[in-house]
Short mmCIF file of C-alpha atoms and ligand atoms in Angstrom, two decimals:
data_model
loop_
_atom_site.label_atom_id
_atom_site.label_comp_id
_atom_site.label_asym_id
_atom_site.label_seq_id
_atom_site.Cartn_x
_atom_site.Cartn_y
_atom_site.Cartn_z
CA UNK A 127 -88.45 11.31 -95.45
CA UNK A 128 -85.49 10.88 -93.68
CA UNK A 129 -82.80 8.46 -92.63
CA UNK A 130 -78.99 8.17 -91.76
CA UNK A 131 -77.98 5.99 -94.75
CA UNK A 132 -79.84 5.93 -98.17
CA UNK A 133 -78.88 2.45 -99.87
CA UNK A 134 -79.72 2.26 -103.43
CA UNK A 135 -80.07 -1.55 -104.45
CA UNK A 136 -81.97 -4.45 -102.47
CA UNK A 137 -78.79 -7.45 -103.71
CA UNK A 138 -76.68 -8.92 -101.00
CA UNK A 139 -74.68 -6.06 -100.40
CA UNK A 140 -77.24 -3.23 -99.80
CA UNK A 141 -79.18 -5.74 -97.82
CA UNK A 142 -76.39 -6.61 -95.66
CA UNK A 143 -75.27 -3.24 -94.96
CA UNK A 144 -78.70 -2.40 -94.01
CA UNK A 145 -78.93 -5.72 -91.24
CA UNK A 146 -75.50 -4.54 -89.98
CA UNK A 147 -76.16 -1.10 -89.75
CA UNK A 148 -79.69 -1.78 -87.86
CA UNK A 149 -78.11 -3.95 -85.33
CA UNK A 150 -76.43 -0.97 -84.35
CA UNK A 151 -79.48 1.05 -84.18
CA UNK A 152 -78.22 3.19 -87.49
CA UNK A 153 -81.21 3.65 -89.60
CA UNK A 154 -81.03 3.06 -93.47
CA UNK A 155 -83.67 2.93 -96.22
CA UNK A 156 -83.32 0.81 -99.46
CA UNK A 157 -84.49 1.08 -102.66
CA UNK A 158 -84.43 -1.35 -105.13
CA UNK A 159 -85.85 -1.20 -108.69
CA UNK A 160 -86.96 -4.91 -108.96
CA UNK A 161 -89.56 -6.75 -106.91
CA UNK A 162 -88.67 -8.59 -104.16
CA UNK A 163 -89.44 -12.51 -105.78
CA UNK A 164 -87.46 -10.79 -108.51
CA UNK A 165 -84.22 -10.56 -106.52
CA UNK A 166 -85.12 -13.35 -105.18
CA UNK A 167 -85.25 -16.09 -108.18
CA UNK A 168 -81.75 -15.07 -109.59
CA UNK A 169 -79.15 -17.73 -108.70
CA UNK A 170 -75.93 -16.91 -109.08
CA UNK A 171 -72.70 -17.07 -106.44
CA UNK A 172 -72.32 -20.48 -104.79
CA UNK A 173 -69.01 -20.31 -102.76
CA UNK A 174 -68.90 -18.18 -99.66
CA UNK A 175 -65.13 -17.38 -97.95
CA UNK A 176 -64.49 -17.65 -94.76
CA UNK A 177 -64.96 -13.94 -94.12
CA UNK A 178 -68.03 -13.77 -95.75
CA UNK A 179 -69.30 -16.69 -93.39
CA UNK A 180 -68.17 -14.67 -90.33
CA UNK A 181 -69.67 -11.65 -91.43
CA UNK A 182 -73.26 -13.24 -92.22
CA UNK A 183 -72.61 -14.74 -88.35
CA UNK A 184 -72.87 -11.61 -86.92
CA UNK A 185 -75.24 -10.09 -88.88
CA UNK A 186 -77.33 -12.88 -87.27
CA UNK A 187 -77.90 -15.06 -90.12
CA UNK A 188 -75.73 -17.68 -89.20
CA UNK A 189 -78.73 -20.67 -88.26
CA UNK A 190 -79.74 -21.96 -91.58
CA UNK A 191 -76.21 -21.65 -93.16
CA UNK A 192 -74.59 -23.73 -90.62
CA UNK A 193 -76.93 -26.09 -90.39
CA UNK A 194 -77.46 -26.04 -94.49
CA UNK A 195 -74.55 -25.04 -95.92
CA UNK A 196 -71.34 -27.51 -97.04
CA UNK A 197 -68.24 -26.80 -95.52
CA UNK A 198 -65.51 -27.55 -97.77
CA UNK A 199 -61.47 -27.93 -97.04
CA UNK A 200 -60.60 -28.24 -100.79
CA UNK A 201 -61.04 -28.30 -104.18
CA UNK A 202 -60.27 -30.35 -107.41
CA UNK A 203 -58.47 -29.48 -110.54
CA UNK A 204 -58.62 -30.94 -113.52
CA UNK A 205 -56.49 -30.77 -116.61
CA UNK A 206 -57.78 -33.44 -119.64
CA UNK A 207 -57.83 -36.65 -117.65
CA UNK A 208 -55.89 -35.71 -114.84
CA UNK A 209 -56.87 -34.11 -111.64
CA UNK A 210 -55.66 -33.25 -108.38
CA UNK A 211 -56.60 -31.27 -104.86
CA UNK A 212 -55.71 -28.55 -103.37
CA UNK A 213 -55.93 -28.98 -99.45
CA UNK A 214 -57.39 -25.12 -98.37
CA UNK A 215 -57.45 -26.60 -94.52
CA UNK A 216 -54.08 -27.86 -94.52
CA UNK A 217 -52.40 -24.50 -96.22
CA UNK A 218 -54.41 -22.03 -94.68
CA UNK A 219 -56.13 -23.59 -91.60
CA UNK A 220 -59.25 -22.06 -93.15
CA UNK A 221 -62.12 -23.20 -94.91
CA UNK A 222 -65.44 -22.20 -97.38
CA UNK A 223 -68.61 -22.96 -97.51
CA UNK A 224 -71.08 -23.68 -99.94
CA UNK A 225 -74.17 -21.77 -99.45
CA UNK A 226 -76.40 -20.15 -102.52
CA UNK A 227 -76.44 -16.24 -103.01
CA UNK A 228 -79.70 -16.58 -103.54
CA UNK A 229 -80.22 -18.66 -99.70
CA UNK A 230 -77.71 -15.94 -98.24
CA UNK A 231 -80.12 -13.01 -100.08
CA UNK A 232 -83.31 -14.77 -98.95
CA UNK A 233 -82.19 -15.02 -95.35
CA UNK A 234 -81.39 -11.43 -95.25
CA UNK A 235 -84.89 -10.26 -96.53
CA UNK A 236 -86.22 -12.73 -93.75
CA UNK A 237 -84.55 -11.03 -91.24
CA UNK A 238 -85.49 -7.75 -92.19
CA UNK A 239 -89.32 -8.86 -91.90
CA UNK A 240 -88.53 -9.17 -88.09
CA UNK A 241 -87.83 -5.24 -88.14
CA UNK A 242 -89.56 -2.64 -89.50
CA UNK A 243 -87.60 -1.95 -92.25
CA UNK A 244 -88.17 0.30 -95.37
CA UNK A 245 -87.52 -1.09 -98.43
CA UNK A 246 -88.71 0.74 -101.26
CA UNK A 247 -89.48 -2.15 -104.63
CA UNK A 248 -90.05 -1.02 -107.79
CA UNK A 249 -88.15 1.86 -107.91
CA UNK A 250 -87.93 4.20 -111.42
CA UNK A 251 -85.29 7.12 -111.71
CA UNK A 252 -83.27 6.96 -108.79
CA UNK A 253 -81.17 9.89 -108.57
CA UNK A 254 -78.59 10.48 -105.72
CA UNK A 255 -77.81 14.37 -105.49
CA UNK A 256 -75.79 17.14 -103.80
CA UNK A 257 -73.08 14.00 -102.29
CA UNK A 258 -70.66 16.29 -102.58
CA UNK A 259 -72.05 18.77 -99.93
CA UNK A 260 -73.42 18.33 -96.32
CA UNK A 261 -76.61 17.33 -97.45
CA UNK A 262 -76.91 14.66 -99.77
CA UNK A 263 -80.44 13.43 -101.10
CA UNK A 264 -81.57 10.47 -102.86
CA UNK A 265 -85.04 11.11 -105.53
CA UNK A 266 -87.00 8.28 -107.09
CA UNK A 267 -90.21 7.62 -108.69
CA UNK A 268 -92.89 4.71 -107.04
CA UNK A 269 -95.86 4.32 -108.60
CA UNK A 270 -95.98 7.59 -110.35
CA UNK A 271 -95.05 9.67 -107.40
CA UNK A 272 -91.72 11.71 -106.86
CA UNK A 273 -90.01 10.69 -103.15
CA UNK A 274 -87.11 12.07 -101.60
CA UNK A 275 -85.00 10.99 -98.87
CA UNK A 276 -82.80 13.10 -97.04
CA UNK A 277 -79.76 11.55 -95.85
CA UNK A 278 -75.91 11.52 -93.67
CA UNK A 279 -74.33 9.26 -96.42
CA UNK A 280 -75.46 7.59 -99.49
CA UNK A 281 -74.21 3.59 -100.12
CA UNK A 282 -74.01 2.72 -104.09
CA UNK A 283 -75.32 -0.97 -103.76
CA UNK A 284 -76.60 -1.06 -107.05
CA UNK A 285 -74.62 -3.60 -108.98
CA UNK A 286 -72.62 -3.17 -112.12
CA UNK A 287 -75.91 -1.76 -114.02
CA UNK A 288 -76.89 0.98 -111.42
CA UNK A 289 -76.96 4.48 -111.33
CA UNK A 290 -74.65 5.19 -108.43
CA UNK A 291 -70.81 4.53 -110.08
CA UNK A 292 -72.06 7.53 -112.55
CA UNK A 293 -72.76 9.91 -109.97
CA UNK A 294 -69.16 10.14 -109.69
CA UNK A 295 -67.90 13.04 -112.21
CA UNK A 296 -65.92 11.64 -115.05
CA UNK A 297 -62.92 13.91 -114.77
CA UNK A 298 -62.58 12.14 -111.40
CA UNK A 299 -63.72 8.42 -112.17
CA UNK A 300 -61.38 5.67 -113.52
CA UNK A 301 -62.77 2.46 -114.91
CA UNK A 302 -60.55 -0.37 -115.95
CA UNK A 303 -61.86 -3.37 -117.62
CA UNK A 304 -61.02 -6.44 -119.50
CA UNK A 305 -63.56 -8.34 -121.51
CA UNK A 306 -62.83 -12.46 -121.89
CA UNK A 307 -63.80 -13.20 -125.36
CA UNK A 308 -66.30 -16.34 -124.03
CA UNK A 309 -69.02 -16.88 -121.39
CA UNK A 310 -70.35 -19.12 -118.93
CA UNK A 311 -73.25 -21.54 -119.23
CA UNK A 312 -74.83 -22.24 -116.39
CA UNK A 313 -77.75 -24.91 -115.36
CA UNK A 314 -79.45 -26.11 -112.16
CA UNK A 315 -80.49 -29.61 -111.61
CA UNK A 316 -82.69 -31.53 -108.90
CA UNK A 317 -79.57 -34.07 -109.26
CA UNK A 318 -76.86 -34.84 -106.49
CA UNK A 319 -73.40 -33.30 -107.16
CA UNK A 320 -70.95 -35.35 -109.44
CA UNK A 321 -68.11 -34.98 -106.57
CA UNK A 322 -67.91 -34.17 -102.61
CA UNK A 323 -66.10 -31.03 -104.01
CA UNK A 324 -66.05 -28.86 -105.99
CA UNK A 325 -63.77 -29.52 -109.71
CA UNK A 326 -62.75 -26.66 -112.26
CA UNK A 327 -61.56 -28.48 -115.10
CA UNK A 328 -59.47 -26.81 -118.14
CA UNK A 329 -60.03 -28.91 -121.26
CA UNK A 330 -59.01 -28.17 -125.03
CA UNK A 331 -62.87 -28.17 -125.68
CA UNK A 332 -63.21 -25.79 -123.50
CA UNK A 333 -64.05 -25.11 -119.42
CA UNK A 334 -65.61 -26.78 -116.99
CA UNK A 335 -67.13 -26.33 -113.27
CA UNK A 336 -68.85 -28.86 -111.29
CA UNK A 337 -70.52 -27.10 -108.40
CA UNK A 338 -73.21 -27.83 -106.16
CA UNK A 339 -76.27 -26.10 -103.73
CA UNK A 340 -76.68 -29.08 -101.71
CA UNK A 341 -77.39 -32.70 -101.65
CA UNK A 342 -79.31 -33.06 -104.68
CA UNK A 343 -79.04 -29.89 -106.39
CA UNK A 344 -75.69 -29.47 -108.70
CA UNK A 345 -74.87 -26.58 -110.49
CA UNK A 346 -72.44 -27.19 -113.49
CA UNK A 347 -70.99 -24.35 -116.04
CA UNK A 348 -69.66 -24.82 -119.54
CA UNK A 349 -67.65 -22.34 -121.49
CA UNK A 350 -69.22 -21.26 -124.23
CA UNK A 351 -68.52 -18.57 -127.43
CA UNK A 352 -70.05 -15.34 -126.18
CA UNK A 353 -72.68 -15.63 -129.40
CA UNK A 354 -73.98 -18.78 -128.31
CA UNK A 355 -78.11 -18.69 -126.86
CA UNK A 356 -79.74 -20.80 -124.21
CA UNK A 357 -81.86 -21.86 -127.18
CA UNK A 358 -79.17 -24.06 -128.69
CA UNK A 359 -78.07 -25.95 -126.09
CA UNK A 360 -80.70 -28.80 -125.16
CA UNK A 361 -80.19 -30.14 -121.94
CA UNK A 362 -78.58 -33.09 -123.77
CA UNK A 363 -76.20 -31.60 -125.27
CA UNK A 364 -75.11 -30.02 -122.19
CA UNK A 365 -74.64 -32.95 -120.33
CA UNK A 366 -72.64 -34.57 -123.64
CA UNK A 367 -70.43 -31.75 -123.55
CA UNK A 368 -69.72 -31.75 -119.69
CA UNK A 369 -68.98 -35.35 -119.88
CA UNK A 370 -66.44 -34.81 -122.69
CA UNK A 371 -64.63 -32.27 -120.14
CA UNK A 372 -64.09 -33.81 -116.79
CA UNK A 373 -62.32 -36.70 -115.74
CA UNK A 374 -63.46 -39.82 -116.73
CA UNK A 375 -64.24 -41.21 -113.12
CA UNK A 376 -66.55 -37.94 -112.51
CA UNK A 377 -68.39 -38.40 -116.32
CA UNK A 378 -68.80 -42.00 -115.28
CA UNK A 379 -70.89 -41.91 -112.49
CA UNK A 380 -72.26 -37.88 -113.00
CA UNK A 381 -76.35 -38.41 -112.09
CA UNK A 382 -78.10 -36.25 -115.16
CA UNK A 383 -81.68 -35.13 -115.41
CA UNK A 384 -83.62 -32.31 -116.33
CA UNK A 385 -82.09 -28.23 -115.70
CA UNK A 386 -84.44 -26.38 -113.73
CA UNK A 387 -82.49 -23.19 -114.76
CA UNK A 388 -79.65 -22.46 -117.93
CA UNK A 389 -77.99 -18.84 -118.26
CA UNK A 390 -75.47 -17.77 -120.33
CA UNK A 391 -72.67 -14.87 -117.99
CA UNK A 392 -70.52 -12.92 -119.79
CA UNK A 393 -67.02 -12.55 -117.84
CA UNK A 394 -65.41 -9.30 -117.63
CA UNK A 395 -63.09 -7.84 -114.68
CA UNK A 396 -64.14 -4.36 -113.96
CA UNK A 397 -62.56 -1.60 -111.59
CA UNK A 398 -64.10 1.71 -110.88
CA UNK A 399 -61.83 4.27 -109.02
CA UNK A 400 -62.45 6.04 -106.24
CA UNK A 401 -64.99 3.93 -104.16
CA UNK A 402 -65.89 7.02 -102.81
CA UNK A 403 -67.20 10.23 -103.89
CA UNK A 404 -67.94 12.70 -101.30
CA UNK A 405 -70.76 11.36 -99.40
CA UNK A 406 -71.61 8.82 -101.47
CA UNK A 407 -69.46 5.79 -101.05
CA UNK A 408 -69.81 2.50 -103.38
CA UNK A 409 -70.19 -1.04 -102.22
CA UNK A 410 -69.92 -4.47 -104.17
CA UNK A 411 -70.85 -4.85 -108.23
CA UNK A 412 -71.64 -1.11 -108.16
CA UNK A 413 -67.61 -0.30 -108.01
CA UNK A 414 -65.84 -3.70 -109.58
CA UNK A 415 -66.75 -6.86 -110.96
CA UNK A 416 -64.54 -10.53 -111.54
CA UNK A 417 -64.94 -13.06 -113.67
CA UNK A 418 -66.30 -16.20 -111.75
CA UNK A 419 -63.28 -18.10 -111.80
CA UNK A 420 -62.69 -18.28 -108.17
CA UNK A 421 -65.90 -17.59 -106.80
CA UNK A 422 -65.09 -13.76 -105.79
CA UNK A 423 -68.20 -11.26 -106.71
CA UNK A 424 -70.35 -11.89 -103.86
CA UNK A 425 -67.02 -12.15 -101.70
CA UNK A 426 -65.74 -8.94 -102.88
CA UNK A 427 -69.06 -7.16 -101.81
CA UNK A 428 -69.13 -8.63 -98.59
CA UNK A 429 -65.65 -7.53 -97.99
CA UNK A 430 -66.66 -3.81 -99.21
CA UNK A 431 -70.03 -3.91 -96.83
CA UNK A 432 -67.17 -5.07 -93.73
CA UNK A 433 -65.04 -1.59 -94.49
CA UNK A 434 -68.16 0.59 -95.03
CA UNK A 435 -70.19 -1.04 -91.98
CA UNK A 436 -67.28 -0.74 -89.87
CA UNK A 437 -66.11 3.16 -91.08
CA UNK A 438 -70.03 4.27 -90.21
CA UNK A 439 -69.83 2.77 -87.00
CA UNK A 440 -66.93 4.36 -86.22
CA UNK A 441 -68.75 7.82 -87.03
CA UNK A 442 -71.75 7.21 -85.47
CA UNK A 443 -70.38 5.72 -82.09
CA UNK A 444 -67.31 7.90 -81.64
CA UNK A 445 -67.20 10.51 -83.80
CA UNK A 446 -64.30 9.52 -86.22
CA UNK A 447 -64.02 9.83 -89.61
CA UNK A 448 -60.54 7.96 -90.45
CA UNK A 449 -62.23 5.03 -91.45
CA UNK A 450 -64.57 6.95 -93.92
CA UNK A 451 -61.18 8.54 -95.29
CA UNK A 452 -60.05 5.43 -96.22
CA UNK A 453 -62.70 3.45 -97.20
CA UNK A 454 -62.22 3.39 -100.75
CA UNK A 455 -58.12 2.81 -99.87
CA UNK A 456 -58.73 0.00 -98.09
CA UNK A 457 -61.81 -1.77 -99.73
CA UNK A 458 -59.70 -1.10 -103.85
CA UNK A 459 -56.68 -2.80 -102.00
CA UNK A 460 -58.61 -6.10 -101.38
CA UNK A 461 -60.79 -5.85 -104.91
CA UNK A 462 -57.17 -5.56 -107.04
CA UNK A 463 -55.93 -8.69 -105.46
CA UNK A 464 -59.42 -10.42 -106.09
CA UNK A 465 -58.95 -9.41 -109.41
CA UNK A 466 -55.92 -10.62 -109.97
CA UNK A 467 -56.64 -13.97 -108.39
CA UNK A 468 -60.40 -14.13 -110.62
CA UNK A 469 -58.02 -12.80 -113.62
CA UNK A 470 -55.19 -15.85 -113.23
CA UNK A 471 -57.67 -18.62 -112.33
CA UNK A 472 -59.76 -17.57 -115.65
CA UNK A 473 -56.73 -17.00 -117.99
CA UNK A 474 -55.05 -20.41 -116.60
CA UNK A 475 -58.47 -22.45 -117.01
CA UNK A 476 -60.22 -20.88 -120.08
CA UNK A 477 -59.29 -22.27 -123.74
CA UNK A 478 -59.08 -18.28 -125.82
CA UNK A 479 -60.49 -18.49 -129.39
CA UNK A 480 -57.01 -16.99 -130.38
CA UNK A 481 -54.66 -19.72 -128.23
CA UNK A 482 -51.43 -20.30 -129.88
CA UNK A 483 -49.36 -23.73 -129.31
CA UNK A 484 -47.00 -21.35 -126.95
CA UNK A 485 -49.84 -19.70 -124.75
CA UNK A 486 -51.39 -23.69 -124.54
CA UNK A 487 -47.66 -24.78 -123.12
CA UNK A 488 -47.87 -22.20 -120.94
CA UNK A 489 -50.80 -22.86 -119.71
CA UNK A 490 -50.34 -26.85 -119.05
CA UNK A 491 -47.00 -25.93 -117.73
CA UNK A 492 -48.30 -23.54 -115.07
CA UNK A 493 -51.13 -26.07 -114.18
CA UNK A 494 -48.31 -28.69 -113.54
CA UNK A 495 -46.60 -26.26 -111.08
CA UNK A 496 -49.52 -26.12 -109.45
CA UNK A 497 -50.05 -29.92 -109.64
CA UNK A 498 -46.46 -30.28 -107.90
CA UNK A 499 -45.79 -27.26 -106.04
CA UNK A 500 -46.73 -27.11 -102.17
CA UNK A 501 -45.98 -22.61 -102.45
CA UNK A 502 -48.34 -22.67 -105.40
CA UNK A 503 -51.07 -24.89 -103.60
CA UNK A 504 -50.65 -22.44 -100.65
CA UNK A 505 -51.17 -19.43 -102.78
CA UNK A 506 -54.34 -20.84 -104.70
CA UNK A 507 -55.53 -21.90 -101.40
CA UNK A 508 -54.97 -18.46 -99.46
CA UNK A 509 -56.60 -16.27 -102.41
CA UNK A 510 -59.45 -19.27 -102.97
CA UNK A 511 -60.59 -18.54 -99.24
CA UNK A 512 -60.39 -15.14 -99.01
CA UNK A 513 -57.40 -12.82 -97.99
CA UNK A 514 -57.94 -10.93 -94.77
CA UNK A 515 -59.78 -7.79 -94.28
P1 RFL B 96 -76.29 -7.10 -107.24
O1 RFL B 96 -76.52 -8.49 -106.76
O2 RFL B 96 -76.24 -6.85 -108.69
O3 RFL B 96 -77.46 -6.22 -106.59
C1 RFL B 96 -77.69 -4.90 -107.00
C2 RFL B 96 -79.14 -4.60 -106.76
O4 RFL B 96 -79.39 -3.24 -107.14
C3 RFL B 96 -80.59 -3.17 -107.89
N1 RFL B 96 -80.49 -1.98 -108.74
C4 RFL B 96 -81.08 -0.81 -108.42
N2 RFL B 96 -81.84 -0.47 -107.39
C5 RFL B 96 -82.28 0.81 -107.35
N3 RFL B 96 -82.00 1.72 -108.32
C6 RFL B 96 -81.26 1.42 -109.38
N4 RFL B 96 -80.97 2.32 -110.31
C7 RFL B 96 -80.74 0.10 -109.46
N5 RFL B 96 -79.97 -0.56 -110.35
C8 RFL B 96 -79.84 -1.81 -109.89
C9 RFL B 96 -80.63 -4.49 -108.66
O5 RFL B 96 -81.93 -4.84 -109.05
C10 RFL B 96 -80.06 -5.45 -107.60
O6 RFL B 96 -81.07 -6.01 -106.81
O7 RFL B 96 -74.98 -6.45 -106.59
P2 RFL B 96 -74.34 -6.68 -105.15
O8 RFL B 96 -75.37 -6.57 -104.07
O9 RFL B 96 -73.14 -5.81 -105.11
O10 RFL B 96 -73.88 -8.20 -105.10
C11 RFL B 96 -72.87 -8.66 -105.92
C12 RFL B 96 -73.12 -10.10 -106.34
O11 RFL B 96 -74.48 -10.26 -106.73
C13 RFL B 96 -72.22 -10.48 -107.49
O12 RFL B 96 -70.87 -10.12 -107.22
C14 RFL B 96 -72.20 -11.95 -107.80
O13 RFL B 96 -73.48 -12.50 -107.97
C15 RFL B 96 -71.42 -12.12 -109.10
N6 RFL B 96 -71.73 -13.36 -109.72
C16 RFL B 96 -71.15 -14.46 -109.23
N7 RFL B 96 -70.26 -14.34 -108.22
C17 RFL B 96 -69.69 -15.41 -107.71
O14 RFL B 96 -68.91 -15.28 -106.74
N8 RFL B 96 -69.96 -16.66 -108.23
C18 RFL B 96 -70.87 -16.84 -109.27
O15 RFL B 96 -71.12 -17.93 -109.68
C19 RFL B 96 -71.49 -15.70 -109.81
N9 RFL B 96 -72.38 -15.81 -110.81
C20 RFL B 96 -72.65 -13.42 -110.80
C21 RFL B 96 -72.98 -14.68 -111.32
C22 RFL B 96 -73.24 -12.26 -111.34
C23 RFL B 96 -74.13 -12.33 -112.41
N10 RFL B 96 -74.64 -11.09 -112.97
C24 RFL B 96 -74.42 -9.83 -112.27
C25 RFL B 96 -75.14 -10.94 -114.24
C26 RFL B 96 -73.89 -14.77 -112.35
C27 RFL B 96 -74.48 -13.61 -112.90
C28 RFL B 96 -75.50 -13.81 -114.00
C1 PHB B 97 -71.30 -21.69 -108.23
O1 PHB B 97 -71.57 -22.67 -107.52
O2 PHB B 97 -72.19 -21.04 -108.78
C2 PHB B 97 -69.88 -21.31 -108.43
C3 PHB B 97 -68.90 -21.93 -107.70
C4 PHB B 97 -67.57 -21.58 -107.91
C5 PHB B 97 -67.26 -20.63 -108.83
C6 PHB B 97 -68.25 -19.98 -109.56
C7 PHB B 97 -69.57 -20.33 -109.37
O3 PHB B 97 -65.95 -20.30 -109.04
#
């Protein structure tokens, strides 16, 4: 088989590349090792920038996020009993919204049922080959069977577990990484949100995020020591513990019930340099990952899919290869300032197992320039909805 661009992994980013690309009339195949109600039922990013929201528009998937989605012009932070906003409309004259990953990935799978589109589930030993040469190829195993596809270019969709990153040689790949020494747990509830927005709250017992799908579905996060297990926490004690870390107006009137869904997320920040290896170029978890502080994975791989989508086009409809050049340039540029941003935001609102008195001065100190400081309101605000592409 053949196609232009061989995408290995069916998550946001491989499927939005795909919609892009077909709107164009460039053909792509994707291949994605899990079922498609697999990919489906995983809930995880919640807060979509105002980039993101453009780019969905004109991939034609705009309808049910506008009329379903929450726009919001701020947020709320919280320190012990104290909270304030920070205005994103008034600083940046730019908003979010609040629309699921897994709404944003089940729209883009809907849309793709309007084409025909290949999509190869269940995939076993994927295997991109020869991306250093003229004629890249993609193997895989379905069912038993060996199938190739013969390709122009090969995307790397494949999150942080796939195959793709290693295809790079390791003389020529960089990774950087930090590993936070905690985690996020996470629940669902058929409950309506605590607050109109959303509230990250840094406590001394610890982290908290009240966030939301819509009007009664909340999703709240806890941190929690990296050992912990869904197991232990009942949804009792989850709710106890939340309560003890927001304000006391928000634990007042927060509507509990039953969780419909509880995770535990490790948080790490994760580069991988170059983005692009020959022929083979790599898009969203596949290359980097943030902590989600801030709300910037999904982001991040929208931003990536923008470069590549645009670079391809830019081959395809004029014959000019610049923007393939500097792909990986342009999309690292964006993910190191994400990083940072994901990087402050978690080391400013996280409690570390080894805190000294100093580090916990520092931090209350910072959080009160930020409580009284228009230029650091601005600067949360401008990285919170997305720097431009
Ligand atoms: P994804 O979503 O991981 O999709 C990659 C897809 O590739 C498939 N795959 C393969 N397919 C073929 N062959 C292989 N060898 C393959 N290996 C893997 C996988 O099955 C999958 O379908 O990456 P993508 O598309 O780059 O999208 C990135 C976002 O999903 C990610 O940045 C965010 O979800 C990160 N993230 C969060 N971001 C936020 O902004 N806010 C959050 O609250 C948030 N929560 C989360 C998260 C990521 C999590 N992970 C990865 C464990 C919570 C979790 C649990
Ligand atoms: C979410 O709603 O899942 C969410 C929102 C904001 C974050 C992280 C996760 O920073």
């Amino acid at each position: 088989m053949r196609t232009q661009i061989c995408i290995i992994g069916g998550g946001p980013s491989g499927l939005l590349l795909s919609q892009l690309l077909h709107l164009k009339g460039i053909d792509t195949v994707v291949l994605e090792r899990r079922t498609r109600e697999y990919v489906l039922g995983r809930i995880r990013a919640g807060v979509l920038e105002f980039g993101t929201v453009e780019l969905l528009r004109e991939a034609g998937l705009g309808a049910r996020m506008t009329r379903e989605g929450f726009v919001h012009d701020g947020t709320y932070i919280a320190l012990q009993n104290r909270g304030f906003r920070i205005d994103f409309k008034k600083h940046t004259g730019k908003q979010v919204m609040v629309y699921g990953q897994t709404e944003v990935t089940a729209d883009l799978y809907d849309a793709r049922d309007g084409w025909d589109a290949p999509v190869f589930y269940d995939v076993q030993a994927v295997n991109p080959q020869a991306v250093d040469g003229d004629a890249p190829f993609v193997t895989f195993l379905q069912g038993g069977k060996v199938h190739r596809i013969d390709c122009d270019y090969v995307a790397g969709c494949d999150g942080f577990h796939g195959v793709s990153r290693k295809a790079i040689p390791d003389d020529v790949r960089r990774e950087y990484e930090r590993v936070y020494p905690f985690g996020w747990l996470g629940i669902l509830s058929e409950t309506p949100p605590v607050s109109d927005e959303l509230i990250y709250a840094n406590h001394p017992r610890g982290f908290a995020l009240c966030s939301m799908r819509n009007e009664n579905l909340s999703r709240y996060y806890l941190q929690c020591p990296l050992d912990d297990r869904v197991e232990d926490w009942s949804d009792d004690a989850f709710w106890d513990e939340l309560k003890r870390r927001i304000p006391e107006d928000a634990a007042d009137t927060i509507v509990t019930g039953p969780s419909i869904e509880k995770s535990i997320a490790p948080l790490r920040s994760f580069v991988s340099e170059p983005m692009r290896w020959g022929r083979l170029f790599l898009v969203g978890d596949a290359a980097h990952i943030v902590p989600p502080t801030g709300a910037k994975g999904l982001n991040l791989a929208a931003s990536d899919v923008y470069y590549l989508y645009h670079a391809l086009l830019r081959h395809y409809r004029d014959g000019d290869d610049q923007g393939l050049e500097e792909y990986s340039a342009r999309a690292l540029a964006r993910v190191w300032q994400a990083t940072r941003f994901s990087w402050w935001f978690t080391t400013t609102m996280h409690r570390f197992p080894d805190q000294s008195e100093f580090d916990q001065r520092m931090q209350e100190t910072e959080l009160d320039f930020l409580e009284s400081s228009t230029a650091a309101q601005a600067a949360l605000a401008e990285n919170y909805v997305g720097l431009p592409y």
